[in-house]
Amino acid sequence: MASVEAFLKQHKDLKTTENGKIRCTLTGHEMPARLELLQAHIEGKKYRRAKWDQYDFTQYEPYIVAHKKDKTKLHCLLTKKDLNRIPEEVEGHVNGRRYRNLLALSKAKTDQMNGVVATATEAAEPTEQAEEEADSFFEQFEDEDGAFSDEDDDHDGMLDPDMDDFVEEEEEEA
């Protein structure tokens, strides 16, 4: 009986009931207080799967998330791979070379994008020199009144020389 008590201290999911039996809080299974039965239950598939359901997979977010269609799976956003909800399998995936390389690459891109955003924000503010250059550029197109002129808008040079005949033929037909 002493070894059963030591076994119960190791496994917090097993509790003693009023009638002297042992009850598993995960599976709801009741069994006599015999060590070989307790060990068989702990090693069994039903207990193992109940332990998996209790495991906290949110520690792997934001890269490993719940699968959209299959509730028994997880999905890795970095490797685009579906994973079973088995803690050992997810641990192996997270510790794998491919995941670690893609994670480092993703973090580098995020850091680079954050740096680019700050640089782009600074560049979005025009300096006085840039405003003066823009004003001098647009002054060449303005009339004496300050309005833009349409005199130099001759689009003939933009067309292909062979297309000039085609355009003239269409105008004559119309």
mmCIF file with all atom_site columns, N, CA and C in Angstrom, residues 47-71:
data_model
loop_
_atom_site.group_PDB
_atom_site.id
_atom_site.type_symbol
_atom_site.label_atom_id
_atom_site.label_alt_id
_atom_site.label_comp_id
_atom_site.label_asym_id
_atom_site.label_entity_id
_atom_site.label_seq_id
_atom_site.pdbx_PDB_ins_code
_atom_site.Cartn_x
_atom_site.Cartn_y
_atom_site.Cartn_z
_atom_site.occupancy
_atom_site.B_iso_or_equiv
_atom_site.pdbx_formal_charge
_atom_site.auth_seq_id
_atom_site.auth_comp_id
_atom_site.auth_asym_id
_atom_site.auth_atom_id
_atom_site.pdbx_PDB_model_num
ATOM 1  N N  . TYR A 1 47 ? -5.711  7.566  -21.143 1.00 0.00 ? 47 TYR A N  1
ATOM 2  C CA . TYR A 1 47 ? -5.084  8.524  -20.229 1.00 0.00 ? 47 TYR A CA 1
ATOM 3  C C  . TYR A 1 47 ? -4.130  9.442  -20.983 1.00 0.00 ? 47 TYR A C  1
ATOM 4  N N  . ARG A 1 48 ? -3.331  8.860  -21.889 1.00 0.00 ? 48 ARG A N  1
ATOM 5  C CA . ARG A 1 48 ? -2.363  9.650  -22.659 1.00 0.00 ? 48 ARG A CA 1
ATOM 6  C C  . ARG A 1 48 ? -3.081  10.720 -23.492 1.00 0.00 ? 48 ARG A C  1
ATOM 7  N N  . ARG A 1 49 ? -4.169  10.342 -24.136 1.00 0.00 ? 49 ARG A N  1
ATOM 8  C CA . ARG A 1 49 ? -4.914  11.319 -24.940 1.00 0.00 ? 49 ARG A CA 1
ATOM 9  C C  . ARG A 1 49 ? -5.577  12.379 -24.072 1.00 0.00 ? 49 ARG A C  1
ATOM 10 N N  . ALA A 1 50 ? -6.043  11.988 -22.892 1.00 0.00 ? 50 ALA A N  1
ATOM 11 C CA . ALA A 1 50 ? -6.636  12.975 -21.981 1.00 0.00 ? 50 ALA A CA 1
ATOM 12 C C  . ALA A 1 50 ? -5.582  13.979 -21.515 1.00 0.00 ? 50 ALA A C  1
ATOM 13 N N  . LYS A 1 51 ? -4.340  13.506 -21.328 1.00 0.00 ? 51 LYS A N  1
ATOM 14 C CA . LYS A 1 51 ? -3.247  14.417 -20.965 1.00 0.00 ? 51 LYS A CA 1
ATOM 15 C C  . LYS A 1 51 ? -2.953  15.391 -22.104 1.00 0.00 ? 51 LYS A C  1
ATOM 16 N N  . TRP A 1 52 ? -3.022  14.910 -23.354 1.00 0.00 ? 52 TRP A N  1
ATOM 17 C CA . TRP A 1 52 ? -2.789  15.778 -24.500 1.00 0.00 ? 52 TRP A CA 1
ATOM 18 C C  . TRP A 1 52 ? -3.833  16.878 -24.571 1.00 0.00 ? 52 TRP A C  1
ATOM 19 N N  . ASP A 1 53 ? -5.075  16.542 -24.241 1.00 0.00 ? 53 ASP A N  1
ATOM 20 C CA . ASP A 1 53 ? -6.144  17.542 -24.283 1.00 0.00 ? 53 ASP A CA 1
ATOM 21 C C  . ASP A 1 53 ? -5.936  18.637 -23.244 1.00 0.00 ? 53 ASP A C  1
ATOM 22 N N  . GLN A 1 54 ? -5.236  18.297 -22.153 1.00 0.00 ? 54 GLN A N  1
ATOM 23 C CA . GLN A 1 54 ? -4.971  19.261 -21.092 1.00 0.00 ? 54 GLN A CA 1
ATOM 24 C C  . GLN A 1 54 ? -3.757  20.143 -21.389 1.00 0.00 ? 54 GLN A C  1
ATOM 25 N N  . TYR A 1 55 ? -2.973  19.765 -22.384 1.00 0.00 ? 55 TYR A N  1
ATOM 26 C CA . TYR A 1 55 ? -1.734  20.484 -22.697 1.00 0.00 ? 55 TYR A CA 1
ATOM 27 C C  . TYR A 1 55 ? -2.049  21.863 -23.275 1.00 0.00 ? 55 TYR A C  1
ATOM 28 N N  . ASP A 1 56 ? -1.247  22.858 -22.907 1.00 0.00 ? 56 ASP A N  1
ATOM 29 C CA . ASP A 1 56 ? -1.451  24.238 -23.358 1.00 0.00 ? 56 ASP A CA 1
ATOM 30 C C  . ASP A 1 56 ? -0.606  24.510 -24.596 1.00 0.00 ? 56 ASP A C  1
ATOM 31 N N  . PHE A 1 57 ? -1.255  24.476 -25.775 1.00 0.00 ? 57 PHE A N  1
ATOM 32 C CA . PHE A 1 57 ? -0.554  24.720 -27.031 1.00 0.00 ? 57 PHE A CA 1
ATOM 33 C C  . PHE A 1 57 ? -0.460  26.206 -27.365 1.00 0.00 ? 57 PHE A C  1
ATOM 34 N N  . THR A 1 58 ? -1.077  27.063 -26.577 1.00 0.00 ? 58 THR A N  1
ATOM 35 C CA . THR A 1 58 ? -1.040  28.506 -26.870 1.00 0.00 ? 58 THR A CA 1
ATOM 36 C C  . THR A 1 58 ? 0.345   29.102 -26.649 1.00 0.00 ? 58 THR A C  1
ATOM 37 N N  . GLN A 1 59 ? 1.222   28.373 -25.982 1.00 0.00 ? 59 GLN A N  1
ATOM 38 C CA . GLN A 1 59 ? 2.579   28.878 -25.771 1.00 0.00 ? 59 GLN A CA 1
ATOM 39 C C  . GLN A 1 59 ? 3.360   28.972 -27.079 1.00 0.00 ? 59 GLN A C  1
ATOM 40 N N  . TYR A 1 60 ? 2.890   28.300 -28.123 1.00 0.00 ? 60 TYR A N  1
ATOM 41 C CA . TYR A 1 60 ? 3.588   28.310 -29.405 1.00 0.00 ? 60 TYR A CA 1
ATOM 42 C C  . TYR A 1 60 ? 3.032   29.354 -30.371 1.00 0.00 ? 60 TYR A C  1
ATOM 43 N N  . GLU A 1 61 ? 2.001   30.076 -29.966 1.00 0.00 ? 61 GLU A N  1
ATOM 44 C CA . GLU A 1 61 ? 1.438   31.124 -30.829 1.00 0.00 ? 61 GLU A CA 1
ATOM 45 C C  . GLU A 1 61 ? 2.441   32.249 -30.963 1.00 0.00 ? 61 GLU A C  1
ATOM 46 N N  . PRO A 1 62 ? 2.477   33.031 -31.983 1.00 0.00 ? 62 PRO A N  1
ATOM 47 C CA . PRO A 1 62 ? 1.527   33.209 -33.077 1.00 0.00 ? 62 PRO A CA 1
ATOM 48 C C  . PRO A 1 62 ? 1.837   32.351 -34.295 1.00 0.00 ? 62 PRO A C  1
ATOM 49 N N  . TYR A 1 63 ? 2.886   31.528 -34.246 1.00 0.00 ? 63 TYR A N  1
ATOM 50 C CA . TYR A 1 63 ? 3.272   30.780 -35.437 1.00 0.00 ? 63 TYR A CA 1
ATOM 51 C C  . TYR A 1 63 ? 2.592   29.422 -35.545 1.00 0.00 ? 63 TYR A C  1
ATOM 52 N N  . ILE A 1 64 ? 2.212   28.835 -34.424 1.00 0.00 ? 64 ILE A N  1
ATOM 53 C CA . ILE A 1 64 ? 1.481   27.571 -34.447 1.00 0.00 ? 64 ILE A CA 1
ATOM 54 C C  . ILE A 1 64 ? 0.106   27.836 -33.857 1.00 0.00 ? 64 ILE A C  1
ATOM 55 N N  . VAL A 1 65 ? -0.902  27.678 -34.700 1.00 0.00 ? 65 VAL A N  1
ATOM 56 C CA . VAL A 1 65 ? -2.271  28.008 -34.333 1.00 0.00 ? 65 VAL A CA 1
ATOM 57 C C  . VAL A 1 65 ? -3.179  26.804 -34.568 1.00 0.00 ? 65 VAL A C  1
ATOM 58 N N  . ALA A 1 66 ? -4.414  26.903 -34.084 1.00 0.00 ? 66 ALA A N  1
ATOM 59 C CA . ALA A 1 66 ? -5.390  25.837 -34.293 1.00 0.00 ? 66 ALA A CA 1
ATOM 60 C C  . ALA A 1 66 ? -5.723  25.738 -35.783 1.00 0.00 ? 66 ALA A C  1
ATOM 61 N N  . HIS A 1 67 ? -5.881  24.511 -36.246 1.00 0.00 ? 67 HIS A N  1
ATOM 62 C CA . HIS A 1 67 ? -6.243  24.280 -37.643 1.00 0.00 ? 67 HIS A CA 1
ATOM 63 C C  . HIS A 1 67 ? -7.661  24.783 -37.868 1.00 0.00 ? 67 HIS A C  1
ATOM 64 N N  . LYS A 1 68 ? -7.923  25.394 -39.019 1.00 0.00 ? 68 LYS A N  1
ATOM 65 C CA . LYS A 1 68 ? -9.232  25.983 -39.286 1.00 0.00 ? 68 LYS A CA 1
ATOM 66 C C  . LYS A 1 68 ? -10.332 24.940 -39.444 1.00 0.00 ? 68 LYS A C  1
ATOM 67 N N  . LYS A 1 69 ? -10.022 23.819 -40.058 1.00 0.00 ? 69 LYS A N  1
ATOM 68 C CA . LYS A 1 69 ? -11.057 22.828 -40.353 1.00 0.00 ? 69 LYS A CA 1
ATOM 69 C C  . LYS A 1 69 ? -11.006 21.603 -39.452 1.00 0.00 ? 69 LYS A C  1
ATOM 70 N N  . ASP A 1 70 ? -9.814  21.145 -39.100 1.00 0.00 ? 70 ASP A N  1
ATOM 71 C CA . ASP A 1 70 ? -9.651  19.922 -38.324 1.00 0.00 ? 70 ASP A CA 1
ATOM 72 C C  . ASP A 1 70 ? -9.283  20.274 -36.891 1.00 0.00 ? 70 ASP A C  1
ATOM 73 N N  . LYS A 1 71 ? -10.211 20.043 -35.968 1.00 0.00 ? 71 LYS A N  1
ATOM 74 C CA . LYS A 1 71 ? -9.987  20.426 -34.574 1.00 0.00 ? 71 LYS A CA 1
ATOM 75 C C  . LYS A 1 71 ? -8.950  19.557 -33.879 1.00 0.00 ? 71 LYS A C  1
#
